[in-house]
Short mmCIF file of C-alpha atoms in Angstrom, two decimals:
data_model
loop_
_atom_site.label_atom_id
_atom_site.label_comp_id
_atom_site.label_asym_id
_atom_site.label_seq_id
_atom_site.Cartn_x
_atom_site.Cartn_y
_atom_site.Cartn_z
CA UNK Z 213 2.54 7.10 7.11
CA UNK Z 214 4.91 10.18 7.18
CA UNK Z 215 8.03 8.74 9.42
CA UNK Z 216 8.49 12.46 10.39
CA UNK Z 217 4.94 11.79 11.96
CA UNK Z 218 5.46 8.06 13.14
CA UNK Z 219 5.74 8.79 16.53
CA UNK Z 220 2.18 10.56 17.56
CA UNK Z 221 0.27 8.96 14.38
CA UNK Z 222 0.83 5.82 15.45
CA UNK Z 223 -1.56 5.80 18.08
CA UNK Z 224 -4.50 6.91 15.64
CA UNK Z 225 -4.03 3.32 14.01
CA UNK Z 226 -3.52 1.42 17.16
CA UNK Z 227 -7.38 -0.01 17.47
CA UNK Z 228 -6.21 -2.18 14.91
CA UNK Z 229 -4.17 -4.36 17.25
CA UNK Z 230 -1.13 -4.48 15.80
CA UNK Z 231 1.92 -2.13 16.73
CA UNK Z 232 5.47 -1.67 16.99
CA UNK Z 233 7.90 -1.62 20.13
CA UNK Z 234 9.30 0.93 21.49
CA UNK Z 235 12.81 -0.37 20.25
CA UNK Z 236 11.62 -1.02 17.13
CA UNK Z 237 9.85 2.77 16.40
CA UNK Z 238 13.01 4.08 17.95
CA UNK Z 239 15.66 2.30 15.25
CA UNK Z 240 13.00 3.69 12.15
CA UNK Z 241 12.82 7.48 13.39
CA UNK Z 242 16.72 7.44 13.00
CA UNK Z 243 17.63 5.09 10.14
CA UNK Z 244 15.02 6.75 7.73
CA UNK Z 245 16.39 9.55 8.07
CA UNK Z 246 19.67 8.26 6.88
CA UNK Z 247 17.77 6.55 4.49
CA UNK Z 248 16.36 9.76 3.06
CA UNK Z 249 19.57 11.33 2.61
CA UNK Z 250 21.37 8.60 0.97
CA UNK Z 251 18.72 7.95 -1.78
CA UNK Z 252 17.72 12.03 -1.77
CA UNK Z 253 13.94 11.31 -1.65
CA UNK Z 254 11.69 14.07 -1.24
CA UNK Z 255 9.78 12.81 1.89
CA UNK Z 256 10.12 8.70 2.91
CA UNK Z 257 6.76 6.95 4.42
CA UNK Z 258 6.75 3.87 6.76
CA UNK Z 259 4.37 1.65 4.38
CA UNK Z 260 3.99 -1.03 6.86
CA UNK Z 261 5.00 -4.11 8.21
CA UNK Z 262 4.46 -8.04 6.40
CA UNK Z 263 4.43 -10.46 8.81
CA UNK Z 264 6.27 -13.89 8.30
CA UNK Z 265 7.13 -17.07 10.04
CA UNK Z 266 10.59 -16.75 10.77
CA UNK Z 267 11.08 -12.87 10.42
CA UNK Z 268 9.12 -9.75 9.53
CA UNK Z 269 9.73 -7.71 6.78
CA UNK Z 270 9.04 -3.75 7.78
CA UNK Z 271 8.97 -1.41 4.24
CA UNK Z 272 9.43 1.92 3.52
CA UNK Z 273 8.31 4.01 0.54
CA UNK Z 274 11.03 6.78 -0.86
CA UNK Z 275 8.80 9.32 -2.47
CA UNK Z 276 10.31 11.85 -5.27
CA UNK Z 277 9.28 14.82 -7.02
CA UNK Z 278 6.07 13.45 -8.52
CA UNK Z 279 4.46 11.69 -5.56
CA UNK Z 280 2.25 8.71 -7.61
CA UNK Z 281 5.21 7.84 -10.46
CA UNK Z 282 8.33 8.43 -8.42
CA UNK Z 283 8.05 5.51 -5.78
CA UNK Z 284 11.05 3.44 -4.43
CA UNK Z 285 9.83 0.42 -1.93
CA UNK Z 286 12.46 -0.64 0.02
CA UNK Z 287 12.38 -3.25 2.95
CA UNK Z 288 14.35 -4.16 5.90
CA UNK Z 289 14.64 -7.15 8.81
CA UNK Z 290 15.97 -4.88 11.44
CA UNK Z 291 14.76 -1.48 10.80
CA UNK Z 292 18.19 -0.46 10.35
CA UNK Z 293 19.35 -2.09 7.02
CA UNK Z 294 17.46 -1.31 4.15
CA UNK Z 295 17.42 -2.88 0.73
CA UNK Z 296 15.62 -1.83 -2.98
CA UNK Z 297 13.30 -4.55 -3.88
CA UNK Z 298 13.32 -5.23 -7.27
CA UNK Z 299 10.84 -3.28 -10.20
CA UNK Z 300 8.01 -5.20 -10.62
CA UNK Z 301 7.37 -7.30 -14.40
CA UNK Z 302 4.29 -8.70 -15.90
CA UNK Z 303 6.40 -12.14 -16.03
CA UNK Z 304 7.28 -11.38 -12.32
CA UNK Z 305 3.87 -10.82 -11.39
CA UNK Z 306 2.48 -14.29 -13.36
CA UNK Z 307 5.57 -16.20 -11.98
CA UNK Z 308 4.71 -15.27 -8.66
CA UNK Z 309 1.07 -15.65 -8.38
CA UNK Z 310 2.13 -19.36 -9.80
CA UNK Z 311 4.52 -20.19 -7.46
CA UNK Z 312 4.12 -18.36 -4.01
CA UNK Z 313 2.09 -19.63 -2.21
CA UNK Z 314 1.33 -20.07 1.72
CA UNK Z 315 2.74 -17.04 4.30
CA UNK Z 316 5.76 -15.74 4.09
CA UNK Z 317 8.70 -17.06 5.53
CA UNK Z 318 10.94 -14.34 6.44
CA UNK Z 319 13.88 -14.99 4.45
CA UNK Z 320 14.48 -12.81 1.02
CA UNK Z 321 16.74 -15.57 -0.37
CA UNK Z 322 13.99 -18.45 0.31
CA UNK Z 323 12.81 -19.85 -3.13
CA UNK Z 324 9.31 -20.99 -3.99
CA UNK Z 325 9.15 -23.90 -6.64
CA UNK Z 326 5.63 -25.29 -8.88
CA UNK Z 327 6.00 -27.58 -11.20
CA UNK Z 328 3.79 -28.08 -14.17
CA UNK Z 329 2.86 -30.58 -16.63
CA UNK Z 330 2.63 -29.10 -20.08
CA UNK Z 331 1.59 -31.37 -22.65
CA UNK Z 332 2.65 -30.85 -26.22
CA UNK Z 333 0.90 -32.68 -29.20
CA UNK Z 334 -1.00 -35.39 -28.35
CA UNK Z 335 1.23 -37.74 -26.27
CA UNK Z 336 4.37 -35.74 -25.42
CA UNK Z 337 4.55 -34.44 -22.04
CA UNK Z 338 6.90 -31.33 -20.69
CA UNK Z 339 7.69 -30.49 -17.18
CA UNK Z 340 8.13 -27.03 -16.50
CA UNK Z 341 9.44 -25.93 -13.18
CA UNK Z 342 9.19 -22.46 -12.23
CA UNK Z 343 10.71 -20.54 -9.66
CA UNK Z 344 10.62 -17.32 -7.37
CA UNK Z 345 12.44 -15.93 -4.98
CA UNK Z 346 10.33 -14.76 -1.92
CA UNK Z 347 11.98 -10.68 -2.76
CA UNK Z 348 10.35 -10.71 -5.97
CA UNK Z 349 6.64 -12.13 -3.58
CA UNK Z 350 7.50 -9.42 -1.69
CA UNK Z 351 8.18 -6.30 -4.38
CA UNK Z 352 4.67 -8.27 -6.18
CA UNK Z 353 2.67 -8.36 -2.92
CA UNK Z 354 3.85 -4.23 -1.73
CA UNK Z 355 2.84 -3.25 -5.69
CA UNK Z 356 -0.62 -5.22 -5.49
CA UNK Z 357 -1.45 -3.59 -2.01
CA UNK Z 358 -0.32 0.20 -2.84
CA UNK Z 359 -2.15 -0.25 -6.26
CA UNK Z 360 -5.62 -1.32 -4.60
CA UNK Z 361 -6.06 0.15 -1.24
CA UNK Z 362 -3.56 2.86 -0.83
CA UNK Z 363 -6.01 5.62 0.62
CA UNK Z 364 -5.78 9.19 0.84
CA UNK Z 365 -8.74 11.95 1.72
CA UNK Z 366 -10.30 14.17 -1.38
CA UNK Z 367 -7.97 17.01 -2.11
CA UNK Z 368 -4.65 16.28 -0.27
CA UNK Z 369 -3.01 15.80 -3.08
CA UNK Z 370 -3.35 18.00 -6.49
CA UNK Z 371 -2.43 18.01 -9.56
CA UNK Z 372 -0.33 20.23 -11.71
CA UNK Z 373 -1.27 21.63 -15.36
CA UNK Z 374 1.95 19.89 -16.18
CA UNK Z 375 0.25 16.20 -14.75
CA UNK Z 376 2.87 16.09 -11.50
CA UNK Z 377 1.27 14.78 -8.56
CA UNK Z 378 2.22 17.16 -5.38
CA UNK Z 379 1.03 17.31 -1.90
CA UNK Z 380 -2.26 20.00 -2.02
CA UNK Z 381 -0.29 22.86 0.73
CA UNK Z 382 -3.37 24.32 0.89
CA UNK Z 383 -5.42 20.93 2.57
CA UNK Z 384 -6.33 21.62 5.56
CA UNK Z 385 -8.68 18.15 6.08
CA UNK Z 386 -12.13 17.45 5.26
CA UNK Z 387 -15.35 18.40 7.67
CA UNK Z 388 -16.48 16.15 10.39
CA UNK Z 389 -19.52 15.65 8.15
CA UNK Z 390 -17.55 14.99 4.95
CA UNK Z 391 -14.82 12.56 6.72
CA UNK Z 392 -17.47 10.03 7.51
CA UNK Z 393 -18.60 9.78 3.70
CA UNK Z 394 -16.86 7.26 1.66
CA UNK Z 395 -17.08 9.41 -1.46
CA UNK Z 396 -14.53 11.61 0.09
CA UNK Z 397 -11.54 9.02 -0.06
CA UNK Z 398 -9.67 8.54 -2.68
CA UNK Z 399 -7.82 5.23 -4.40
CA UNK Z 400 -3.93 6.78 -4.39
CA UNK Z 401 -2.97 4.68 -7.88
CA UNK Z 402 -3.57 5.19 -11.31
CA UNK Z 403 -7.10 5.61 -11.76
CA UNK Z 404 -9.07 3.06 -13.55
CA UNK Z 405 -13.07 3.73 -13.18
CA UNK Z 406 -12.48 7.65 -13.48
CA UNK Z 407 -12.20 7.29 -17.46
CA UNK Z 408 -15.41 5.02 -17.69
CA UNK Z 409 -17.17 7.90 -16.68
CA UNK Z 410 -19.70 10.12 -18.77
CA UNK Z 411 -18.92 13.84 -19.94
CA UNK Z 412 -21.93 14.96 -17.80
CA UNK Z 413 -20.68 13.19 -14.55
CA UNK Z 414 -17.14 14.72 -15.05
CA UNK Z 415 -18.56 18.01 -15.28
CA UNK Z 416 -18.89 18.06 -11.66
CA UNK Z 417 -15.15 17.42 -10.92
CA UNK Z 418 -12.52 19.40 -10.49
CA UNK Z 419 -9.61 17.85 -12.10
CA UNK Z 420 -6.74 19.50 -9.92
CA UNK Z 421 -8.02 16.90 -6.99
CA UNK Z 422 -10.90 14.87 -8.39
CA UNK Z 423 -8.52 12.67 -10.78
CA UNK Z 424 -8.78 9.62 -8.58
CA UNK Z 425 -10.93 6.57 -8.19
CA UNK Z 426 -13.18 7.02 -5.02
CA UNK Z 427 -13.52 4.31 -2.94
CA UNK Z 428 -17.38 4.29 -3.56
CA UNK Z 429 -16.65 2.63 -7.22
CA UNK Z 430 -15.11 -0.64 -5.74
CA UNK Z 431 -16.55 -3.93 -5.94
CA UNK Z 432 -17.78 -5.74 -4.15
CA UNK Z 433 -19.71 -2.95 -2.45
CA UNK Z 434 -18.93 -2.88 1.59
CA UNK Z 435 -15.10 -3.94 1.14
CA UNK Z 436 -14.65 -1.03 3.37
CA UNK Z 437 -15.32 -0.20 7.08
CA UNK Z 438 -15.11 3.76 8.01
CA UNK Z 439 -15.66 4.42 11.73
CA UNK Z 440 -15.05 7.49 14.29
CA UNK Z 441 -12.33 5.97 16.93
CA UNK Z 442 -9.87 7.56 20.18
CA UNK Z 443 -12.94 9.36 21.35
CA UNK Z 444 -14.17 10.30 18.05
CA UNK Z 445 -11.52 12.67 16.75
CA UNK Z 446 -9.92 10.26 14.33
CA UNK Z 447 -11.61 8.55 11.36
CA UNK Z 448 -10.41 5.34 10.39
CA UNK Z 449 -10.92 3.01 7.18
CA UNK Z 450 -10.12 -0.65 7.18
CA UNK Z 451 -10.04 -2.30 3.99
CA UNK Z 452 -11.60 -6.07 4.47
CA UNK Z 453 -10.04 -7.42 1.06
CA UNK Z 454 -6.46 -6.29 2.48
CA UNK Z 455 -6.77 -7.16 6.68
CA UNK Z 456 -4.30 -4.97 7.93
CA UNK Z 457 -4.32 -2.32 5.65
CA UNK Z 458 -5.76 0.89 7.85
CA UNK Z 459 -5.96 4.26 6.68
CA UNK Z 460 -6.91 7.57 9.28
CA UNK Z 461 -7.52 11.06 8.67
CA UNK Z 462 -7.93 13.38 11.69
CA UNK Z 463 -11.07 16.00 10.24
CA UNK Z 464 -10.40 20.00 10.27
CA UNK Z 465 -6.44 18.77 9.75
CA UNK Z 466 -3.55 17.65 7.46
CA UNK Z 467 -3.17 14.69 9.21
CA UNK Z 468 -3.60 11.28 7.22
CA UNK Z 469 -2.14 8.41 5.93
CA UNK Z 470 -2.07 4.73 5.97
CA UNK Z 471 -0.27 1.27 7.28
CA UNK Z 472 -0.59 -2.20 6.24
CA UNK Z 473 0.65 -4.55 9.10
CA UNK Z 474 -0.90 -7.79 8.29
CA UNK Z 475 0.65 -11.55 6.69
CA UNK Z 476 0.34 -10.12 2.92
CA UNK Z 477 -2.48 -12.74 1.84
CA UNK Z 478 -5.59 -11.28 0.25
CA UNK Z 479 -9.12 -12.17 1.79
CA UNK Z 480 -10.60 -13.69 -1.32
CA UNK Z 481 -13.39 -14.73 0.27
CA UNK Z 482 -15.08 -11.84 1.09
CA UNK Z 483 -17.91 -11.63 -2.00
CA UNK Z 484 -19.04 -14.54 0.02
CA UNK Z 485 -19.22 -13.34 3.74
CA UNK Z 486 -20.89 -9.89 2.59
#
């Protein structure tokens, strides 16, 4: 969500429950702005807000010339301080799904611990302790939402004959017919199920836009709700794998984007409540 937007578009998310106070929406308007300047991003987005038990964590998302590669993800206690979190590793990623477990508790500095029994030969035995701070849970957890349910309508973004992702100018939203079809939203991450398809099916797309996964190629199938809310002139998607992760797009207009306000744990249970 576009902070230059924050202030109207954060009503079009509101069904969802969650929100921000007035305080709180106050101190982001002015220190991303600051924020923007300092790190000379092209545009910043509010991502969203992790809940934890002692404090939240509220993150932002510096975007730079190429809109999909040049990402910063930065996160703050206050809304006024704001700190990098750390690039993401594969060895970051395994430690972490080890180790973290449970909510979050608010403090970057708060280490998780497993320990392991590792047996070597046939009667040796090795303990292995491993251990993560809960800023590298955090950089994992913002990487691991963005990458699977970051959601953005068909066409407003395009991309260049030189492979630079841009915002499309020219998008001027999708029809009130074509806003409540799935097919029209796209997965904003690297795309993974648009290279398993055939020559014939690609035929049919037009590369500038169409070079994202649609959301109609996820699985399980009905890991997404769509629905017409505030009087029926805003559609909204809710991803059920990510609670808290909602996405609008307001049809004949620009206006879109997405907010994940939720306790950054992933419903793994959904194949079985579908």
């Amino acid at each position: 969500m576009d902070f230059n937007t924050l202030y109207y578009s954060w009503e079009l998310v509101a069904g969802s429950g969650q929100t921000l106070s007035l305080e709180q929406r106050v101190a982001l308007q002015t220190s991303l702005v600051i924020l923007q300047k300092n790190y000379k991003f092209s545009r910043v987005l509010f991502w969203g807000k992790i809940l934890g038990i002692k404090e939240d964590y509220f993150i932002a998302q510096g975007r730079g010339e190429d809109e999909m590669q040049d990402k910063k993800n930065l996160y703050s206690l206050n809304c006024i301080d704001w700190f990098l979190l750390p690039t993401t590793t594969d060895s970051m990623i395994q430690e972490v799904s080890t180790a973290a477990k449970g909510r979050f508790i608010g403090d970057p500095s708060h280490m998780y611990e497993h320990v392991e029994l590792r047996r070597q030969g046939e009667s040796d035995e090795e303990t292995v302790v491993i251990k993560v701070r809960e800023e590298s849970r955090l950089a994992v957890t913002v990487q691991q939402i963005d990458e699977e349910v970051s959601v953005v309508p068909r066409g407003a973004f395009i991309k260049s004959s030189h492979g630079l992702v841009k915002i499309n100018r020219s998008f001027g939203g999708l029809s009130d017919s074509e806003a409540m079809k799935l097919d029209n939203y796209l997965h904003f991450s690297e795309p993974k199920n648009l290279k398993k398809r055939s020559i014939l099916e690609k035929g049919d797309l037009n590369p500038a836009i169409d070079f994202l996964d649609v959301l109609t190629d996820d699985i399980p199938k009905g890991s997404w709700s769509l629905q017409r809310e505030c009087a029926g002139r805003v559609c909204v998607l809710r991803s059920l794998f990510w609670l808290g992760l909602t996405s609008y797009h307001v049809p004949m207009t620009p206006q879109h984007g997405y907010i994940y306000i939720g306790d950054g744990t992933k419903n793994l249970d959904l194949p079985f409540m579908l």
